[in-house]
PDB file of C-alpha atoms in Angstrom:
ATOM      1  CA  UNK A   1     131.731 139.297  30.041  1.00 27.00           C
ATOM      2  CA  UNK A   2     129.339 139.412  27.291  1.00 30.00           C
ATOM      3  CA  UNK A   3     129.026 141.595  24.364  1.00 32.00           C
ATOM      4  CA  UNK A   4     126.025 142.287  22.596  1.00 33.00           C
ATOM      5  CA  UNK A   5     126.450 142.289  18.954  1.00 38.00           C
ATOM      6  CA  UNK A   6     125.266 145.635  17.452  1.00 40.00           C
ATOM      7  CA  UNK A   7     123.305 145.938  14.722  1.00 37.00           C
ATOM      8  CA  UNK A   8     121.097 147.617  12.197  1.00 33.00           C
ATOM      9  CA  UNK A   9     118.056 145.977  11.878  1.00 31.00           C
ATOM     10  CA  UNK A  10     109.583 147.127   9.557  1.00 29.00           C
ATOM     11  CA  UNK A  11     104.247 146.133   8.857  1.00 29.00           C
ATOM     12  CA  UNK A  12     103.695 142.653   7.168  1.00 32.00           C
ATOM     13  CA  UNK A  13     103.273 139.903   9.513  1.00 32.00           C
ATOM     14  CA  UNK A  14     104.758 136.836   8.487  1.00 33.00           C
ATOM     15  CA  UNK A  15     102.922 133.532   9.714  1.00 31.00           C
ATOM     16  CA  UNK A  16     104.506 130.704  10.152  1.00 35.00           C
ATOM     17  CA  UNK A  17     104.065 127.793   7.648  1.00 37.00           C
ATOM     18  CA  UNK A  18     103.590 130.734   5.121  1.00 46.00           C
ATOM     19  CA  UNK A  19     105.550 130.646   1.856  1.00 57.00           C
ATOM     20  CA  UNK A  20     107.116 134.418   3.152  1.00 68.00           C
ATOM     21  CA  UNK A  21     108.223 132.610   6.037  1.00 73.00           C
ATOM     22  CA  UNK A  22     109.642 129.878   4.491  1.00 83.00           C
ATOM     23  CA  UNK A  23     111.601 131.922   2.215  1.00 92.00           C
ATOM     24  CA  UNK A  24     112.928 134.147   4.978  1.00 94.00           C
ATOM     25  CA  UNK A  25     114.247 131.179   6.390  1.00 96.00           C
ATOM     26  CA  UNK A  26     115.863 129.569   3.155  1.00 97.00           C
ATOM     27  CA  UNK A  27     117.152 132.569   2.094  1.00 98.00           C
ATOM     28  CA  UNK A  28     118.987 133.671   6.095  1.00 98.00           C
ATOM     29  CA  UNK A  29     120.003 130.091   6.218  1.00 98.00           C
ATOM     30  CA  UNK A  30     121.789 130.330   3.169  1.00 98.00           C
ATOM     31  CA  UNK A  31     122.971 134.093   3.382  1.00 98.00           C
ATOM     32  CA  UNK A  32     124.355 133.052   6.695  1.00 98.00           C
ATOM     33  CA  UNK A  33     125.968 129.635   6.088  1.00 98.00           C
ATOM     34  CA  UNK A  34     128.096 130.984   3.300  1.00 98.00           C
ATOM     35  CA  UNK A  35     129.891 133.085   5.273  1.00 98.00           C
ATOM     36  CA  UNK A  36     130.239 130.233   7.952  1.00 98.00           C
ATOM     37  CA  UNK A  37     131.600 128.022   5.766  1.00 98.00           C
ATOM     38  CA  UNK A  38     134.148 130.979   4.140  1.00 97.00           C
ATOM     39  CA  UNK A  39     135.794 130.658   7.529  1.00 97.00           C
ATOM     40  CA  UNK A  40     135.328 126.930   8.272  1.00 97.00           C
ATOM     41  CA  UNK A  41     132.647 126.737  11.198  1.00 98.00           C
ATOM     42  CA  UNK A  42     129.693 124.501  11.036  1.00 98.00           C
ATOM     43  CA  UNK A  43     126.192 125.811   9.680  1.00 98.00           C
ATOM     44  CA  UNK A  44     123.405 126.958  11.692  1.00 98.00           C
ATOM     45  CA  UNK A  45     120.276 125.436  11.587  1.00 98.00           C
ATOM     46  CA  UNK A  46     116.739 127.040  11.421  1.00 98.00           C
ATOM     47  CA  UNK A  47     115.138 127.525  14.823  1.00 98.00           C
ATOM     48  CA  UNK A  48     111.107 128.314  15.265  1.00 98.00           C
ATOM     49  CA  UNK A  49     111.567 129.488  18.929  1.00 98.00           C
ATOM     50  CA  UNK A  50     113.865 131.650  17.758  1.00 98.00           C
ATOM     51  CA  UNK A  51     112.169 132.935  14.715  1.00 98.00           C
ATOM     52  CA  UNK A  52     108.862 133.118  16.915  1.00 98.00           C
ATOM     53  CA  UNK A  53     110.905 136.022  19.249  1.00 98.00           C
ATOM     54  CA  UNK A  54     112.673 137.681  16.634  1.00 98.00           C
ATOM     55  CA  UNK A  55     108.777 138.209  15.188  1.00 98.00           C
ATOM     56  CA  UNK A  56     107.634 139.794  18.094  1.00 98.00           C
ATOM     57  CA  UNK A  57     111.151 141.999  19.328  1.00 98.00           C
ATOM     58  CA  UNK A  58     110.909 143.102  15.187  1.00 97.00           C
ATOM     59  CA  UNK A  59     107.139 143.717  15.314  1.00 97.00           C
ATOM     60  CA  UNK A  60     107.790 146.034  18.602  1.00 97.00           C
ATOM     61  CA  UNK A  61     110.410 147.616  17.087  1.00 98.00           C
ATOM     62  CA  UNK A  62     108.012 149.104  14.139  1.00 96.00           C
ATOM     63  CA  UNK A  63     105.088 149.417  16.209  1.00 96.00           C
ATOM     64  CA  UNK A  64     107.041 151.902  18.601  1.00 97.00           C
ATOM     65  CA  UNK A  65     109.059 153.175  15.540  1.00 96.00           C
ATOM     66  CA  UNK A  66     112.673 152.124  17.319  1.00 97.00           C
ATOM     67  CA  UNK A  67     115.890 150.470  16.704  1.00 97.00           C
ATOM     68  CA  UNK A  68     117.086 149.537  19.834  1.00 98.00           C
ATOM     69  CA  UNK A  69     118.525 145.396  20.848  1.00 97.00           C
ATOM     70  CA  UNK A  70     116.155 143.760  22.889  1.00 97.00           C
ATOM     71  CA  UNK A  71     118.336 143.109  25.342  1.00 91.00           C
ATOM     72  CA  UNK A  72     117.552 139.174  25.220  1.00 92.00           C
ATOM     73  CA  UNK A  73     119.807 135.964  26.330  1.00 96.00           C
ATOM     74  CA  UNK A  74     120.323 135.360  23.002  1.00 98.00           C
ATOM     75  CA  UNK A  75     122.938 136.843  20.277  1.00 98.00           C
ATOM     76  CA  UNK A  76     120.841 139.723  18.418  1.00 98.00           C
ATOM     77  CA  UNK A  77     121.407 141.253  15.022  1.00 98.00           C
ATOM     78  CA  UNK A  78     119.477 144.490  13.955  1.00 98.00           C
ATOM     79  CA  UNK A  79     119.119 145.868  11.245  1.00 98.00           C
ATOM     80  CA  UNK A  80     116.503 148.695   9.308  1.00 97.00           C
ATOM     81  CA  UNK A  81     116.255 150.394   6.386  1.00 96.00           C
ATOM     82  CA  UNK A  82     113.705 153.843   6.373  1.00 95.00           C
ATOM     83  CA  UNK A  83     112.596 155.347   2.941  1.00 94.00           C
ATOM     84  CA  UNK A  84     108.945 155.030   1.063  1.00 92.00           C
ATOM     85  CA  UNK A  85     109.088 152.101  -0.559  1.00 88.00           C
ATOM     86  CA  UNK A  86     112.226 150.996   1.056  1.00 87.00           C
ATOM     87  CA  UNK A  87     112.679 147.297   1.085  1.00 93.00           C
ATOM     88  CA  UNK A  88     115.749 144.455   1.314  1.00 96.00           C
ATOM     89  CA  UNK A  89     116.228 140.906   0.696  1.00 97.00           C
ATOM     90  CA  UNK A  90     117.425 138.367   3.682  1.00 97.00           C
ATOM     91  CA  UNK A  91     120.757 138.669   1.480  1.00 97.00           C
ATOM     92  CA  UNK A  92     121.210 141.877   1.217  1.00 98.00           C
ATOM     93  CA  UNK A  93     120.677 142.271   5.365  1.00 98.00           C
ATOM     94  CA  UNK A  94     123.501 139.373   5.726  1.00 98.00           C
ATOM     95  CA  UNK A  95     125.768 141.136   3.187  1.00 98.00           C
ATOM     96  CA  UNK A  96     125.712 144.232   5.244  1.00 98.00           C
ATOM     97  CA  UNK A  97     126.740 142.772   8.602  1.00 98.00           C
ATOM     98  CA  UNK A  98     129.630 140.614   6.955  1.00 98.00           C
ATOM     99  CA  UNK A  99     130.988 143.350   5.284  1.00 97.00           C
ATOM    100  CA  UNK A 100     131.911 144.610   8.873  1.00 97.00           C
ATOM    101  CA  UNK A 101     134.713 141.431   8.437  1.00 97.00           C
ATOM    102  CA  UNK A 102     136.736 144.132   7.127  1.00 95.00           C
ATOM    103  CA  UNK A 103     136.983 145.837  10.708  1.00 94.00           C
ATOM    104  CA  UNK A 104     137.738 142.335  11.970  1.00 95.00           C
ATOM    105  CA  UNK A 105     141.287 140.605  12.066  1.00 93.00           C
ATOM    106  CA  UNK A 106     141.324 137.399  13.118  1.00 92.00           C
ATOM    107  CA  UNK A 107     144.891 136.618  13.921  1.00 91.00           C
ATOM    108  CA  UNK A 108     145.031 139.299  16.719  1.00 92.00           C
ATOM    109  CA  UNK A 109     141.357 138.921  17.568  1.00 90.00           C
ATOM    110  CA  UNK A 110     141.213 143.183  17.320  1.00 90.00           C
ATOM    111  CA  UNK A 111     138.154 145.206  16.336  1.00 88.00           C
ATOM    112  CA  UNK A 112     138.595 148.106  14.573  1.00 90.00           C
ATOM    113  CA  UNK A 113     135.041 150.245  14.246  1.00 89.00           C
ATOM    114  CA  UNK A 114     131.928 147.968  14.414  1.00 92.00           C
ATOM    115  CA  UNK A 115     132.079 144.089  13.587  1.00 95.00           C
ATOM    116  CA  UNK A 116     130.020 142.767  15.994  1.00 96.00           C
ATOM    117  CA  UNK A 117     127.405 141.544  13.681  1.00 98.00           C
ATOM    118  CA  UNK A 118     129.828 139.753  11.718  1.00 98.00           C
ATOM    119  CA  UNK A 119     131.542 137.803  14.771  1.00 98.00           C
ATOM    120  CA  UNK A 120     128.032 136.618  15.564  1.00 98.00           C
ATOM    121  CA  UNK A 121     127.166 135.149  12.020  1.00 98.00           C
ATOM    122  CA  UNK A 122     130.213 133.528  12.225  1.00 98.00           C
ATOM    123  CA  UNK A 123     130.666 132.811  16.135  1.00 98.00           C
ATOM    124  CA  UNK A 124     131.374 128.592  15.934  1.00 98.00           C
ATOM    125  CA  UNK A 125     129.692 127.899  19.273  1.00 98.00           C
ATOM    126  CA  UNK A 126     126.456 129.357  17.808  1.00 98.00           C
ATOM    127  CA  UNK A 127     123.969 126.448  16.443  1.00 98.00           C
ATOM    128  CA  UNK A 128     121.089 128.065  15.712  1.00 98.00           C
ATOM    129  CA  UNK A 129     119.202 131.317  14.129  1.00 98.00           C
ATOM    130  CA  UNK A 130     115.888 132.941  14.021  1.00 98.00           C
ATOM    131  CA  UNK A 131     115.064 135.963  11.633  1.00 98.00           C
ATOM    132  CA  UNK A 132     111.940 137.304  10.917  1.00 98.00           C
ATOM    133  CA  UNK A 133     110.858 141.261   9.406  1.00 97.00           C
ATOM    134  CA  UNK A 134     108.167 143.742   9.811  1.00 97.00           C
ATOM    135  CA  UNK A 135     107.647 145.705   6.883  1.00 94.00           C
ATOM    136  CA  UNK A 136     105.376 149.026   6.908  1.00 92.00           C
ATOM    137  CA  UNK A 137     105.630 151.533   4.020  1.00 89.00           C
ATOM    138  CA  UNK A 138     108.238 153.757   4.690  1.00 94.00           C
ATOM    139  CA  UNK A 139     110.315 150.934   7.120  1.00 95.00           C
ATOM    140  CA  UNK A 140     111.492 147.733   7.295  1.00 96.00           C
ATOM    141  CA  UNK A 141     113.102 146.387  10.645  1.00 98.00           C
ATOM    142  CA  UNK A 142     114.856 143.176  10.455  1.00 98.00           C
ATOM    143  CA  UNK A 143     116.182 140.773  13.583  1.00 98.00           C
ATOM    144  CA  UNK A 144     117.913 137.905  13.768  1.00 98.00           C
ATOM    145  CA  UNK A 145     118.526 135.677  17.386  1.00 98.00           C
ATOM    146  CA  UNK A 146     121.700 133.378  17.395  1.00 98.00           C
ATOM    147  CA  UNK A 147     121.468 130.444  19.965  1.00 98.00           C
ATOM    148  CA  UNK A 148     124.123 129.900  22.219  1.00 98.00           C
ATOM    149  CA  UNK A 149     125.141 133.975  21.843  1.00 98.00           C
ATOM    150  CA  UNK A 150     128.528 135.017  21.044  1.00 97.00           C
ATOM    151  CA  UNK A 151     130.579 137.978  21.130  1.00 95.00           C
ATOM    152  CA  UNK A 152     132.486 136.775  24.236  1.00 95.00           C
ATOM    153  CA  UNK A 153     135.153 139.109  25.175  1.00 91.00           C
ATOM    154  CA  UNK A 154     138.893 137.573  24.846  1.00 90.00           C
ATOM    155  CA  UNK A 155     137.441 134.837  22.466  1.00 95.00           C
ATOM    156  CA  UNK A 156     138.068 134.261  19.079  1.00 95.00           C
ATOM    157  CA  UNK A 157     134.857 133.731  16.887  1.00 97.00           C
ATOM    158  CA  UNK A 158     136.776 130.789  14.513  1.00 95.00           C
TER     159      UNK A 158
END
């Protein structure tokens, strides 16, 4: 059985090859690989495809003005932040799902509360991520798609 990892994840399209793209993809990388490598499993790389479907799921996520997980074959990671002029960096979205590793204890593998979008940045059989963010003036929607998903019930993430 499968879990979906919960998250939080608003209009600027960001094109690929574009220097906002690029740095969404530095900066995720880097946010995410840290905490990887705090726990010993093997960074992620960047993937397009991924990227390419995290654009459109984040895109319809503003354009309908919802937070819901698409619901893809992939792991998912949400997360949104609503206020005028409300805005986050690719760091500060990564800090806030790894600070759910404080509802996570890995010697017993038990949950307490939410800390699915911390097992996923860390899950070791996950390779690679794609994050992208729609931005509109009062919303920004992040999403991030993890390639092979984890979350698997009974399984460790390390």
């Amino acid at each position: 059985m499968h879990l979906v990892g919960g998250g939080i994840v608003g209009l600027v399209i960001v094109f690929a090859g574009s220097a906002g793209a690029q740095s969404i993809e530095r900066d995720m990388l880097t946010a995410h690989n840290a905490f990887r490598a705090r726990v010993g499993t093997a960074p992620l790389t960047w993937s397009s495809r991924l990227a390419a479907r995290a654009q459109e799921w984040t895109d319809n996520l503003h354009a309908r003005r919802q937070f819901i997980h698409s619901h893809s074959p992939f792991g998912e990671n949400l997360f949104e932040i609503v206020g005028k002029g409300a805005s986050v960096s690719a760091k500060e979205v990564v800090d806030a799902w790894a600070a759910e590793s404080r509802d996570y204890d890995h010697r017993s593998n038990r949950r307490r509360g939410v800390c699915g979008h911390y097992t996923q940045i860390v899950w070791s059989d996950t390779k690679e991520v794609g994050c992208a963010v729609a931005r509109g003036e009062d919303r920004e929607v992040w999403v991030c798609e993890y390639d092979p998903p984890g979350n698997w019930v009974g399984r460790q993430p390390y």
